[in-house]
Amino acid sequence: MDTTQLLKGVLDLAVLAVLRDGDGYGYDILRRLRAAGLDEVGDASVYGTLRRLFAGGFLNTYVVPSDEGPHRKYYGLNAAGRAELQRSGKVWQGFALTMDDLLRERGTA
């Protein structure tokens, strides 16, 4: 199974979940996703997801000067983002349970 297709469907949720643990800038969020086991996530996908979530009203941003290069744009969950994380998390859990049941019934899990 191509996990990159699965990842496309849940990247918004994964980014929201990572930001639940604390604000972060683009590369930091990418690193945290990869450290969590999402090794195949691409840089462009994460940055696009951050822009989309911000435009959707789920994230706040602020800029922090950096001694090591350009200023860093940090992203953090706001109240709408926390609500979306909770809502999407419930949808994901229901979907995952359904898939687990289907696979168990067919003897493939």
Tab-separated table of N, CA and C in Angstrom, residues 28-108:
chain	number	residue	atom	x	y	z
A	28	ASP	N	10.786	22.645	12.079
A	28	ASP	CA	10.619	21.980	13.376
A	28	ASP	C	9.402	21.057	13.342
A	29	ILE	N	8.319	21.515	12.744
A	29	ILE	CA	7.107	20.699	12.630
A	29	ILE	C	7.382	19.479	11.759
A	30	LEU	N	8.079	19.675	10.651
A	30	LEU	CA	8.464	18.566	9.778
A	30	LEU	C	9.310	17.547	10.537
A	31	ARG	N	10.284	18.017	11.293
A	31	ARG	CA	11.141	17.137	12.081
A	31	ARG	C	10.326	16.352	13.107
A	32	ARG	N	9.378	17.010	13.765
A	32	ARG	CA	8.551	16.346	14.769
A	32	ARG	C	7.649	15.282	14.148
A	33	LEU	N	7.104	15.573	12.956
A	33	LEU	CA	6.303	14.571	12.255
A	33	LEU	C	7.141	13.349	11.908
A	34	ARG	N	8.343	13.579	11.404
A	34	ARG	CA	9.227	12.469	11.038
A	34	ARG	C	9.655	11.684	12.269
A	35	ALA	N	9.919	12.377	13.362
A	35	ALA	CA	10.310	11.696	14.599
A	35	ALA	C	9.164	10.829	15.127
A	36	ALA	N	7.932	11.213	14.820
A	36	ALA	CA	6.762	10.443	15.249
A	36	ALA	C	6.527	9.221	14.370
A	37	GLY	N	7.285	9.108	13.272
A	37	GLY	CA	7.152	7.937	12.407
A	37	GLY	C	6.621	8.223	11.017
A	38	LEU	N	6.323	9.475	10.717
A	38	LEU	CA	5.836	9.833	9.392
A	38	LEU	C	7.030	10.224	8.513
A	39	ASP	N	7.883	9.238	8.245
A	39	ASP	CA	9.137	9.474	7.538
A	39	ASP	C	8.954	9.976	6.113
A	40	GLU	N	7.846	9.654	5.489
A	40	GLU	CA	7.652	9.971	4.078
A	40	GLU	C	7.046	11.345	3.841
A	41	VAL	N	6.771	12.094	4.887
A	41	VAL	CA	6.170	13.413	4.710
A	41	VAL	C	7.190	14.344	4.052
A	42	GLY	N	6.716	15.095	3.062
A	42	GLY	CA	7.597	15.992	2.330
A	42	GLY	C	7.545	17.414	2.847
A	43	ASP	N	8.642	18.121	2.629
A	43	ASP	CA	8.734	19.516	3.067
A	43	ASP	C	7.594	20.354	2.500
A	44	ALA	N	7.412	20.290	1.185
A	44	ALA	CA	6.398	21.118	0.529
A	44	ALA	C	5.001	20.802	1.050
A	45	SER	N	4.744	19.545	1.347
A	45	SER	CA	3.427	19.159	1.866
A	45	SER	C	3.155	19.810	3.213
A	46	VAL	N	4.166	19.829	4.069
A	46	VAL	CA	3.986	20.414	5.403
A	46	VAL	C	3.778	21.922	5.298
A	47	TYR	N	4.592	22.589	4.488
A	47	TYR	CA	4.446	24.040	4.361
A	47	TYR	C	3.098	24.401	3.735
A	48	GLY	N	2.647	23.629	2.760
A	48	GLY	CA	1.324	23.858	2.173
A	48	GLY	C	0.214	23.635	3.179
A	49	THR	N	0.362	22.613	3.998
A	49	THR	CA	-0.625	22.318	5.033
A	49	THR	C	-0.684	23.443	6.058
A	50	LEU	N	0.466	23.952	6.457
A	50	LEU	CA	0.498	25.064	7.414
A	50	LEU	C	-0.206	26.290	6.838
A	51	ARG	N	0.058	26.605	5.576
A	51	ARG	CA	-0.610	27.755	4.943
A	51	ARG	C	-2.128	27.541	4.885
A	52	ARG	N	-2.542	26.339	4.536
A	52	ARG	CA	-3.974	26.026	4.424
A	52	ARG	C	-4.662	26.101	5.799
A	53	LEU	N	-4.024	25.536	6.819
A	53	LEU	CA	-4.609	25.567	8.163
A	53	LEU	C	-4.679	26.999	8.699
A	54	PHE	N	-3.665	27.804	8.395
A	54	PHE	CA	-3.687	29.206	8.811
A	54	PHE	C	-4.809	29.947	8.094
A	55	ALA	N	-4.915	29.753	6.783
A	55	ALA	CA	-5.970	30.408	6.003
A	55	ALA	C	-7.357	29.964	6.456
A	56	GLY	N	-7.461	28.722	6.953
A	56	GLY	CA	-8.729	28.209	7.450
A	56	GLY	C	-9.092	28.706	8.835
A	57	GLY	N	-8.188	29.456	9.457
A	57	GLY	CA	-8.469	30.030	10.769
A	57	GLY	C	-8.145	29.117	11.941
A	58	PHE	N	-7.352	28.056	11.705
A	58	PHE	CA	-7.044	27.099	12.765
A	58	PHE	C	-5.725	27.369	13.481
A	59	LEU	N	-4.893	28.245	12.917
A	59	LEU	CA	-3.569	28.515	13.480
A	59	LEU	C	-3.339	30.012	13.636
A	60	ASN	N	-2.544	30.355	14.618
A	60	ASN	CA	-1.995	31.690	14.771
A	60	ASN	C	-0.545	31.641	14.326
A	61	THR	N	0.001	32.767	13.918
A	61	THR	CA	1.417	32.829	13.558
A	61	THR	C	2.065	34.024	14.233
A	62	TYR	N	3.368	33.912	14.411
A	62	TYR	CA	4.180	35.020	14.895
A	62	TYR	C	5.613	34.774	14.437
A	63	VAL	N	6.371	35.837	14.340
A	63	VAL	CA	7.742	35.750	13.831
A	63	VAL	C	8.718	35.949	14.982
A	64	VAL	N	9.756	35.100	15.002
A	64	VAL	CA	10.794	35.174	16.023
A	64	VAL	C	12.138	35.367	15.323
A	65	PRO	N	12.895	36.396	15.707
A	65	PRO	CA	14.226	36.573	15.112
A	65	PRO	C	15.122	35.374	15.425
A	66	SER	N	16.009	35.074	14.489
A	66	SER	CA	16.917	33.949	14.667
A	66	SER	C	18.352	34.422	14.489
A	67	ASP	N	19.244	33.971	15.363
A	67	ASP	CA	20.665	34.281	15.241
A	67	ASP	C	21.328	33.426	14.169
A	68	GLU	N	20.660	32.356	13.757
A	68	GLU	CA	21.244	31.384	12.836
A	68	GLU	C	20.776	31.552	11.399
A	69	GLY	N	20.104	32.635	11.064
A	69	GLY	CA	19.598	32.817	9.714
A	69	GLY	C	18.386	33.713	9.704
A	70	PRO	N	17.524	33.511	8.720
A	70	PRO	CA	16.333	34.375	8.628
A	70	PRO	C	15.388	34.168	9.812
A	71	HIS	N	14.536	35.154	10.016
A	71	HIS	CA	13.524	35.052	11.070
A	71	HIS	C	12.672	33.810	10.825
A	72	ARG	N	12.151	33.251	11.904
A	72	ARG	CA	11.325	32.043	11.800
A	72	ARG	C	9.872	32.384	12.086
A	73	LYS	N	9.006	31.853	11.222
A	73	LYS	CA	7.569	32.031	11.396
A	73	LYS	C	7.053	30.833	12.180
A	74	TYR	N	6.561	31.094	13.374
A	74	TYR	CA	6.023	30.041	14.233
A	74	TYR	C	4.520	29.932	14.042
A	75	TYR	N	4.041	28.704	14.189
A	75	TYR	CA	2.624	28.404	14.100
A	75	TYR	C	2.175	27.813	15.428
A	76	GLY	N	0.974	28.172	15.848
A	76	GLY	CA	0.407	27.623	17.072
A	76	GLY	C	-1.089	27.431	16.930
A	77	LEU	N	-1.609	26.470	17.651
A	77	LEU	CA	-3.058	26.224	17.637
A	77	LEU	C	-3.796	27.359	18.329
A	78	ASN	N	-4.910	27.746	17.766
A	78	ASN	CA	-5.819	28.652	18.451
A	78	ASN	C	-7.052	27.835	18.869
A	79	ALA	N	-8.063	28.493	19.384
A	79	ALA	CA	-9.243	27.762	19.866
A	79	ALA	C	-9.909	26.975	18.737
A	80	ALA	N	-9.999	27.564	17.552
A	80	ALA	CA	-10.605	26.850	16.416
A	80	ALA	C	-9.756	25.640	16.024
A	81	GLY	N	-8.446	25.781	16.108
A	81	GLY	CA	-7.556	24.665	15.786
A	81	GLY	C	-7.674	23.526	16.782
A	82	ARG	N	-7.810	23.862	18.058
A	82	ARG	CA	-7.998	22.812	19.070
A	82	ARG	C	-9.332	22.097	18.868
A	83	ALA	N	-10.356	22.861	18.510
A	83	ALA	CA	-11.673	22.254	18.245
A	83	ALA	C	-11.605	21.355	17.005
A	84	GLU	N	-10.894	21.806	15.979
A	84	GLU	CA	-10.759	21.003	14.759
A	84	GLU	C	-9.949	19.736	15.030
A	85	LEU	N	-8.932	19.842	15.855
A	85	LEU	CA	-8.146	18.665	16.229
A	85	LEU	C	-9.034	17.648	16.929
A	86	GLN	N	-9.861	18.103	17.845
A	86	GLN	CA	-10.756	17.187	18.555
A	86	GLN	C	-11.766	16.555	17.599
A	87	ARG	N	-12.383	17.369	16.736
A	87	ARG	CA	-13.371	16.868	15.786
A	87	ARG	C	-12.744	15.883	14.798
A	88	SER	N	-11.630	16.272	14.199
A	88	SER	CA	-10.968	15.407	13.216
A	88	SER	C	-10.411	14.143	13.867
A	89	GLY	N	-9.954	14.273	15.109
A	89	GLY	CA	-9.454	13.099	15.822
A	89	GLY	C	-10.539	12.063	16.030
A	90	LYS	N	-11.740	12.521	16.348
A	90	LYS	CA	-12.866	11.595	16.519
A	90	LYS	C	-13.228	10.925	15.201
A	91	VAL	N	-13.214	11.695	14.116
A	91	VAL	CA	-13.500	11.125	12.794
A	91	VAL	C	-12.452	10.064	12.461
A	92	TRP	N	-11.172	10.387	12.689
A	92	TRP	CA	-10.098	9.434	12.396
A	92	TRP	C	-10.254	8.168	13.233
A	93	GLN	N	-10.522	8.305	14.522
A	93	GLN	CA	-10.656	7.132	15.379
A	93	GLN	C	-11.800	6.246	14.929
A	94	GLY	N	-12.918	6.833	14.539
A	94	GLY	CA	-14.036	6.043	14.021
A	94	GLY	C	-13.669	5.325	12.734
A	95	PHE	N	-12.974	6.007	11.848
A	95	PHE	CA	-12.550	5.403	10.588
A	95	PHE	C	-11.564	4.265	10.844
A	96	ALA	N	-10.600	4.500	11.722
A	96	ALA	CA	-9.601	3.474	12.024
A	96	ALA	C	-10.246	2.235	12.645
A	97	LEU	N	-11.217	2.433	13.524
A	97	LEU	CA	-11.926	1.295	14.125
A	97	LEU	C	-12.687	0.505	13.064
A	98	THR	N	-13.331	1.222	12.144
A	98	THR	CA	-14.046	0.554	11.061
A	98	THR	C	-13.089	-0.282	10.216
A	99	MET	N	-11.958	0.282	9.868
A	99	MET	CA	-10.972	-0.449	9.061
A	99	MET	C	-10.428	-1.651	9.829
A	100	ASP	N	-10.144	-1.473	11.106
A	100	ASP	CA	-9.675	-2.601	11.924
A	100	ASP	C	-10.713	-3.719	11.933
A	101	ASP	N	-11.983	-3.358	12.093
A	101	ASP	CA	-13.053	-4.373	12.077
A	101	ASP	C	-13.124	-5.079	10.742
A	102	LEU	N	-13.059	-4.327	9.671
A	102	LEU	CA	-13.114	-4.924	8.337
A	102	LEU	C	-11.946	-5.886	8.118
A	103	LEU	N	-10.776	-5.478	8.508
A	103	LEU	CA	-9.605	-6.332	8.289
A	103	LEU	C	-9.641	-7.590	9.166
A	104	ARG	N	-10.122	-7.448	10.386
A	104	ARG	CA	-10.252	-8.598	11.276
A	104	ARG	C	-11.275	-9.594	10.719
A	105	GLU	N	-12.396	-9.081	10.238
A	105	GLU	CA	-13.442	-9.941	9.685
A	105	GLU	C	-12.958	-10.714	8.463
A	106	ARG	N	-12.052	-10.127	7.726
A	106	ARG	CA	-11.551	-10.770	6.504
A	106	ARG	C	-10.287	-11.584	6.774
A	107	GLY	N	-9.854	-11.591	8.033
A	107	GLY	CA	-8.669	-12.363	8.401
A	107	GLY	C	-7.368	-11.784	7.871
A	108	THR	N	-7.339	-10.445	7.685
A	108	THR	CA	-6.121	-9.830	7.171
A	108	THR	C	-5.396	-8.986	8.196
